[in-house]
């Protein structure tokens, strides 16, 4: 009860609701997953939800602000659902799912994908060797199929996948399971594979489930009074029942008696529960230290971990990894278990802002442990703000006149970014002397690109103009800009301009030594 943890209670009381909400906001960046690093800013800005999956994290699905569903990556077991069985490095739209609002999405190891929409419809595709798509066959699902058997008139709100079994939770708190059942993970009382969704009943029959998760071959559900039930494989104690016998039907975790569980997660063979008081319990396999107990002994019953720390607000794990993570109320993120090949047996404090980043950077494979929600806000970084202010007459305090056209800049920026301007403004600069500087030795596009480079670090110019900019960069001793220009020129060489570009490049190259000496 609360009385046993005065520390947690005080913390809870002292944090105003608004602040707590503020603390839950996470800054997620999908480009932390290499799959997304090819995307440009516009494409990235269109992403609202994303999931990276697959045995080597080589597959990805994302949902845009307009509710379009895109997939890309390796076409293992047709898990992209594009219908053409092709791998793709360029995202492809799943037209069939266009406009359907996705509320839950998860993946198995085959991989197979389960997706639930706002209307409560359930779609599945990918590996189906164990009937994990739930449509009665074992044919691979090359494109999304509506899973309807036994779910007609039911509204699915949440989905969960083990390696090869599937689960769905309905809005009335019923749990359905199907697919691979070698250890009872479908909860049907037998070990026969289950070809279509079947309600998990026995002692869950009259309970209202509020959350479901799967380990590799085990299943867990939280019911509305905070109790946890488990079934399926239990060889490592992942059901937390105090023994290691498999369970063909749901069993209540008596080790969590008296606690009100708010979140459960499962790794490959371990499980964790977070209570309403922010306490964290772990049990099951511990070969990689994934329980965070300080040793590598499996635990057949829940043990409390991170006891000395403040209130925990989120825990993370997923069935294809041995990695664990947790976030505290003040936003500190801990990780343990298998982390880039090492076994971290005690929770390790990181500098990550969210548990998702632990999986992007340290899990094997570096999949997402949940369907990631991406928040886009109007915040501009320093770099973005500077870029925006270039050539803005409203904030500028200096202008250049080139070919009769003005370019508006900020003295401070030029001084900070370019040695040439620093010495120019420091030595013979008289404040009220000038607010316009005339430039006649360079063209407008060249000089503008140069000034823009000082605000943005980048250059966009046709190769012909890049020669002029190379000249300017050389005389102002801007070495990085020189290299960018050389790169543009080399990339831009085609038969028609080869001669003029090459002779210019050779000319600058010949002068390089002499000039770089004067730049020291
Ligand atoms: C896509 O996956 C299917 C099933 O695994 C396979 O038969 C096919 O060769 C794959 N195609 C490509 C281009 O990877
Ligand atoms: C089940 O899905 C598979 C794979 O898409 C398909 O071949 C089969 O026709 C479907 N069966 C039914 C009964 O819908
Ligand atoms: C491992 O840690 C747990 C939790 O602290 C403890 O109960 C158990 O005795 C330890 N096992 C060994 C072998 O030290």
mmCIF file of N, CA and C in Angstrom, residues 172-228:
data_model
loop_
_atom_site.group_PDB
_atom_site.id
_atom_site.type_symbol
_atom_site.label_atom_id
_atom_site.label_comp_id
_atom_site.label_asym_id
_atom_site.label_seq_id
_atom_site.Cartn_x
_atom_site.Cartn_y
_atom_site.Cartn_z
ATOM 1 N N UNK A 172 -14.484 -4.058 -24.833
ATOM 2 C CA UNK A 172 -15.215 -4.546 -23.666
ATOM 3 C C UNK A 172 -14.309 -5.353 -22.737
ATOM 4 N N UNK A 173 -13.003 -5.358 -23.038
ATOM 5 C CA UNK A 173 -12.069 -6.023 -22.142
ATOM 6 C C UNK A 173 -11.923 -7.514 -22.376
ATOM 7 N N UNK A 174 -12.346 -7.992 -23.563
ATOM 8 C CA UNK A 174 -12.142 -9.405 -23.894
ATOM 9 C C UNK A 174 -10.784 -9.568 -24.568
ATOM 10 N N UNK A 175 -10.142 -10.704 -24.297
ATOM 11 C CA UNK A 175 -8.851 -11.004 -24.920
ATOM 12 C C UNK A 175 -9.043 -12.157 -25.896
ATOM 13 N N UNK A 176 -8.532 -11.984 -27.119
ATOM 14 C CA UNK A 176 -8.563 -13.048 -28.126
ATOM 15 C C UNK A 176 -7.134 -13.419 -28.466
ATOM 16 N N UNK A 177 -6.902 -14.706 -28.754
ATOM 17 C CA UNK A 177 -5.551 -15.149 -29.098
ATOM 18 C C UNK A 177 -5.629 -16.195 -30.200
ATOM 19 N N UNK A 178 -4.570 -16.278 -30.997
ATOM 20 C CA UNK A 178 -4.515 -17.270 -32.073
ATOM 21 C C UNK A 178 -3.068 -17.432 -32.537
ATOM 22 N N UNK A 179 -2.840 -18.437 -33.415
ATOM 23 C CA UNK A 179 -1.499 -18.669 -33.950
ATOM 24 C C UNK A 179 -0.792 -19.813 -33.254
ATOM 25 N N UNK A 180 0.529 -19.692 -33.171
ATOM 26 C CA UNK A 180 1.389 -20.743 -32.632
ATOM 27 C C UNK A 180 1.037 -20.995 -31.161
ATOM 28 N N UNK A 181 0.957 -22.287 -30.801
ATOM 29 C CA UNK A 181 0.466 -22.595 -29.449
ATOM 30 C C UNK A 181 1.239 -23.760 -28.828
ATOM 31 N N UNK A 182 2.513 -23.895 -29.194
ATOM 32 C CA UNK A 182 3.279 -25.058 -28.717
ATOM 33 C C UNK A 182 3.416 -25.114 -27.203
ATOM 34 N N UNK A 183 3.268 -23.966 -26.526
ATOM 35 C CA UNK A 183 3.441 -23.930 -25.068
ATOM 36 C C UNK A 183 2.192 -23.429 -24.355
ATOM 37 N N UNK A 184 1.104 -23.331 -25.074
ATOM 38 C CA UNK A 184 -0.124 -22.844 -24.449
ATOM 39 C C UNK A 184 -0.279 -21.342 -24.498
ATOM 40 N N UNK A 185 0.529 -20.669 -25.316
ATOM 41 C CA UNK A 185 0.510 -19.197 -25.334
ATOM 42 C C UNK A 185 -0.801 -18.604 -25.849
ATOM 43 N N UNK A 186 -1.654 -19.442 -26.454
ATOM 44 C CA UNK A 186 -2.949 -18.960 -26.930
ATOM 45 C C UNK A 186 -4.000 -19.077 -25.805
ATOM 46 N N UNK A 187 -3.638 -19.823 -24.774
ATOM 47 C CA UNK A 187 -4.509 -19.903 -23.592
ATOM 48 C C UNK A 187 -5.772 -20.706 -23.797
ATOM 49 N N UNK A 188 -5.742 -21.653 -24.736
ATOM 50 C CA UNK A 188 -6.963 -22.399 -25.073
ATOM 51 C C UNK A 188 -7.112 -23.684 -24.282
ATOM 52 N N UNK A 189 -6.096 -24.022 -23.467
ATOM 53 C CA UNK A 189 -6.166 -25.263 -22.706
ATOM 54 C C UNK A 189 -5.509 -26.427 -23.432
ATOM 55 N N UNK A 190 -5.080 -26.216 -24.671
ATOM 56 C CA UNK A 190 -4.387 -27.281 -25.406
ATOM 57 C C UNK A 190 -3.068 -26.728 -25.948
ATOM 58 N N UNK A 191 -2.357 -27.538 -26.737
ATOM 59 C CA UNK A 191 -1.162 -27.025 -27.407
ATOM 60 C C UNK A 191 -1.321 -27.149 -28.920
ATOM 61 N N UNK A 192 -2.568 -27.164 -29.374
ATOM 62 C CA UNK A 192 -2.816 -27.183 -30.825
ATOM 63 C C UNK A 192 -2.810 -25.743 -31.319
ATOM 64 N N UNK A 193 -2.173 -25.493 -32.488
ATOM 65 C CA UNK A 193 -2.188 -24.142 -33.051
ATOM 66 C C UNK A 193 -3.621 -23.692 -33.271
ATOM 67 N N UNK A 194 -3.823 -22.404 -33.121
ATOM 68 C CA UNK A 194 -5.185 -21.861 -33.161
ATOM 69 C C UNK A 194 -5.353 -21.068 -34.461
ATOM 70 N N UNK A 195 -6.150 -21.567 -35.417
ATOM 71 C CA UNK A 195 -6.217 -20.942 -36.753
ATOM 72 C C UNK A 195 -6.996 -19.625 -36.823
ATOM 73 N N UNK A 196 -7.878 -19.376 -35.858
ATOM 74 C CA UNK A 196 -8.664 -18.132 -35.879
ATOM 75 C C UNK A 196 -8.716 -17.569 -34.459
ATOM 76 N N UNK A 197 -9.007 -16.269 -34.319
ATOM 77 C CA UNK A 197 -9.056 -15.680 -32.981
ATOM 78 C C UNK A 197 -10.034 -16.441 -32.074
ATOM 79 N N UNK A 198 -9.570 -16.742 -30.872
ATOM 80 C CA UNK A 198 -10.395 -17.473 -29.913
ATOM 81 C C UNK A 198 -10.352 -16.701 -28.614
ATOM 82 N N UNK A 199 -11.482 -16.519 -27.981
ATOM 83 C CA UNK A 199 -11.526 -15.767 -26.727
ATOM 84 C C UNK A 199 -10.745 -16.532 -25.655
ATOM 85 N N UNK A 200 -9.860 -15.806 -24.936
ATOM 86 C CA UNK A 200 -9.133 -16.413 -23.826
ATOM 87 C C UNK A 200 -10.056 -16.346 -22.619
ATOM 88 N N UNK A 201 -10.504 -17.507 -22.180
ATOM 89 C CA UNK A 201 -11.527 -17.480 -21.135
ATOM 90 C C UNK A 201 -10.987 -18.026 -19.818
ATOM 91 N N UNK A 202 -11.421 -19.193 -19.406
ATOM 92 C CA UNK A 202 -11.163 -19.761 -18.070
ATOM 93 C C UNK A 202 -11.208 -18.643 -17.027
ATOM 94 N N UNK A 203 -10.123 -18.384 -16.269
ATOM 95 C CA UNK A 203 -10.304 -17.413 -15.195
ATOM 96 C C UNK A 203 -10.313 -15.960 -15.669
ATOM 97 N N UNK A 204 -10.158 -15.713 -16.987
ATOM 98 C CA UNK A 204 -10.317 -14.335 -17.491
ATOM 99 C C UNK A 204 -11.760 -14.080 -17.924
ATOM 100 N N UNK A 205 -12.557 -15.153 -17.933
ATOM 101 C CA UNK A 205 -13.927 -15.104 -18.456
ATOM 102 C C UNK A 205 -14.731 -13.902 -17.971
ATOM 103 N N UNK A 206 -14.698 -13.657 -16.654
ATOM 104 C CA UNK A 206 -15.519 -12.574 -16.122
ATOM 105 C C UNK A 206 -14.714 -11.337 -15.738
ATOM 106 N N UNK A 207 -13.508 -11.251 -16.304
ATOM 107 C CA UNK A 207 -12.651 -10.097 -15.987
ATOM 108 C C UNK A 207 -12.629 -9.139 -17.168
ATOM 109 N N UNK A 208 -12.346 -7.892 -16.870
ATOM 110 C CA UNK A 208 -12.206 -6.888 -17.930
ATOM 111 C C UNK A 208 -10.716 -6.585 -18.100
ATOM 112 N N UNK A 209 -10.142 -7.073 -19.191
ATOM 113 C CA UNK A 209 -8.716 -6.831 -19.436
ATOM 114 C C UNK A 209 -8.530 -5.408 -19.941
ATOM 115 N N UNK A 210 -7.435 -4.771 -19.539
ATOM 116 C CA UNK A 210 -7.168 -3.399 -19.988
ATOM 117 C C UNK A 210 -5.867 -3.291 -20.784
ATOM 118 N N UNK A 211 -5.057 -4.345 -20.727
ATOM 119 C CA UNK A 211 -3.798 -4.293 -21.467
ATOM 120 C C UNK A 211 -3.288 -5.705 -21.704
ATOM 121 N N UNK A 212 -2.634 -5.933 -22.863
ATOM 122 C CA UNK A 212 -2.095 -7.255 -23.181
ATOM 123 C C UNK A 212 -0.667 -7.110 -23.700
ATOM 124 N N UNK A 213 0.185 -8.095 -23.393
ATOM 125 C CA UNK A 213 1.523 -8.132 -23.993
ATOM 126 C C UNK A 213 1.933 -9.584 -24.207
ATOM 127 N N UNK A 214 2.898 -9.776 -25.103
ATOM 128 C CA UNK A 214 3.412 -11.118 -25.365
ATOM 129 C C UNK A 214 4.921 -11.125 -25.244
ATOM 130 N N UNK A 215 5.449 -12.203 -24.655
ATOM 131 C CA UNK A 215 6.859 -12.506 -24.774
ATOM 132 C C UNK A 215 7.013 -13.369 -26.019
ATOM 133 N N UNK A 216 8.162 -13.999 -26.175
ATOM 134 C CA UNK A 216 8.362 -14.821 -27.368
ATOM 135 C C UNK A 216 7.267 -15.873 -27.490
ATOM 136 N N UNK A 217 7.014 -16.623 -26.407
ATOM 137 C CA UNK A 217 6.018 -17.696 -26.447
ATOM 138 C C UNK A 217 5.125 -17.668 -25.204
ATOM 139 N N UNK A 218 4.991 -16.481 -24.606
ATOM 140 C CA UNK A 218 4.142 -16.363 -23.418
ATOM 141 C C UNK A 218 3.209 -15.168 -23.593
ATOM 142 N N UNK A 219 2.205 -15.106 -22.746
ATOM 143 C CA UNK A 219 1.210 -14.030 -22.855
ATOM 144 C C UNK A 219 0.859 -13.514 -21.471
ATOM 145 N N UNK A 220 0.587 -12.201 -21.382
ATOM 146 C CA UNK A 220 0.184 -11.589 -20.115
ATOM 147 C C UNK A 220 -0.948 -10.609 -20.375
ATOM 148 N N UNK A 221 -1.826 -10.469 -19.379
ATOM 149 C CA UNK A 221 -2.891 -9.467 -19.473
ATOM 150 C C UNK A 221 -3.054 -8.809 -18.113
ATOM 151 N N UNK A 222 -3.329 -7.502 -18.109
ATOM 152 C CA UNK A 222 -3.672 -6.775 -16.885
ATOM 153 C C UNK A 222 -5.181 -6.572 -16.912
ATOM 154 N N UNK A 223 -5.841 -6.792 -15.790
ATOM 155 C CA UNK A 223 -7.283 -6.544 -15.745
ATOM 156 C C UNK A 223 -7.553 -5.252 -14.985
ATOM 157 N N UNK A 224 -8.815 -4.812 -15.035
ATOM 158 C CA UNK A 224 -9.114 -3.448 -14.584
ATOM 159 C C UNK A 224 -8.883 -3.198 -13.102
ATOM 160 N N UNK A 225 -8.753 -4.258 -12.289
ATOM 161 C CA UNK A 225 -8.450 -4.013 -10.877
ATOM 162 C C UNK A 225 -6.940 -4.062 -10.604
ATOM 163 N N UNK A 226 -6.135 -4.135 -11.673
ATOM 164 C CA UNK A 226 -4.687 -4.103 -11.501
ATOM 165 C C UNK A 226 -4.037 -5.460 -11.321
ATOM 166 N N UNK A 227 -4.840 -6.545 -11.423
ATOM 167 C CA UNK A 227 -4.258 -7.893 -11.340
ATOM 168 C C UNK A 227 -3.635 -8.263 -12.682
ATOM 169 N N UNK A 228 -2.645 -9.164 -12.620
ATOM 170 C CA UNK A 228 -1.985 -9.629 -13.841
ATOM 171 C C UNK A 228 -2.188 -11.135 -13.985
#
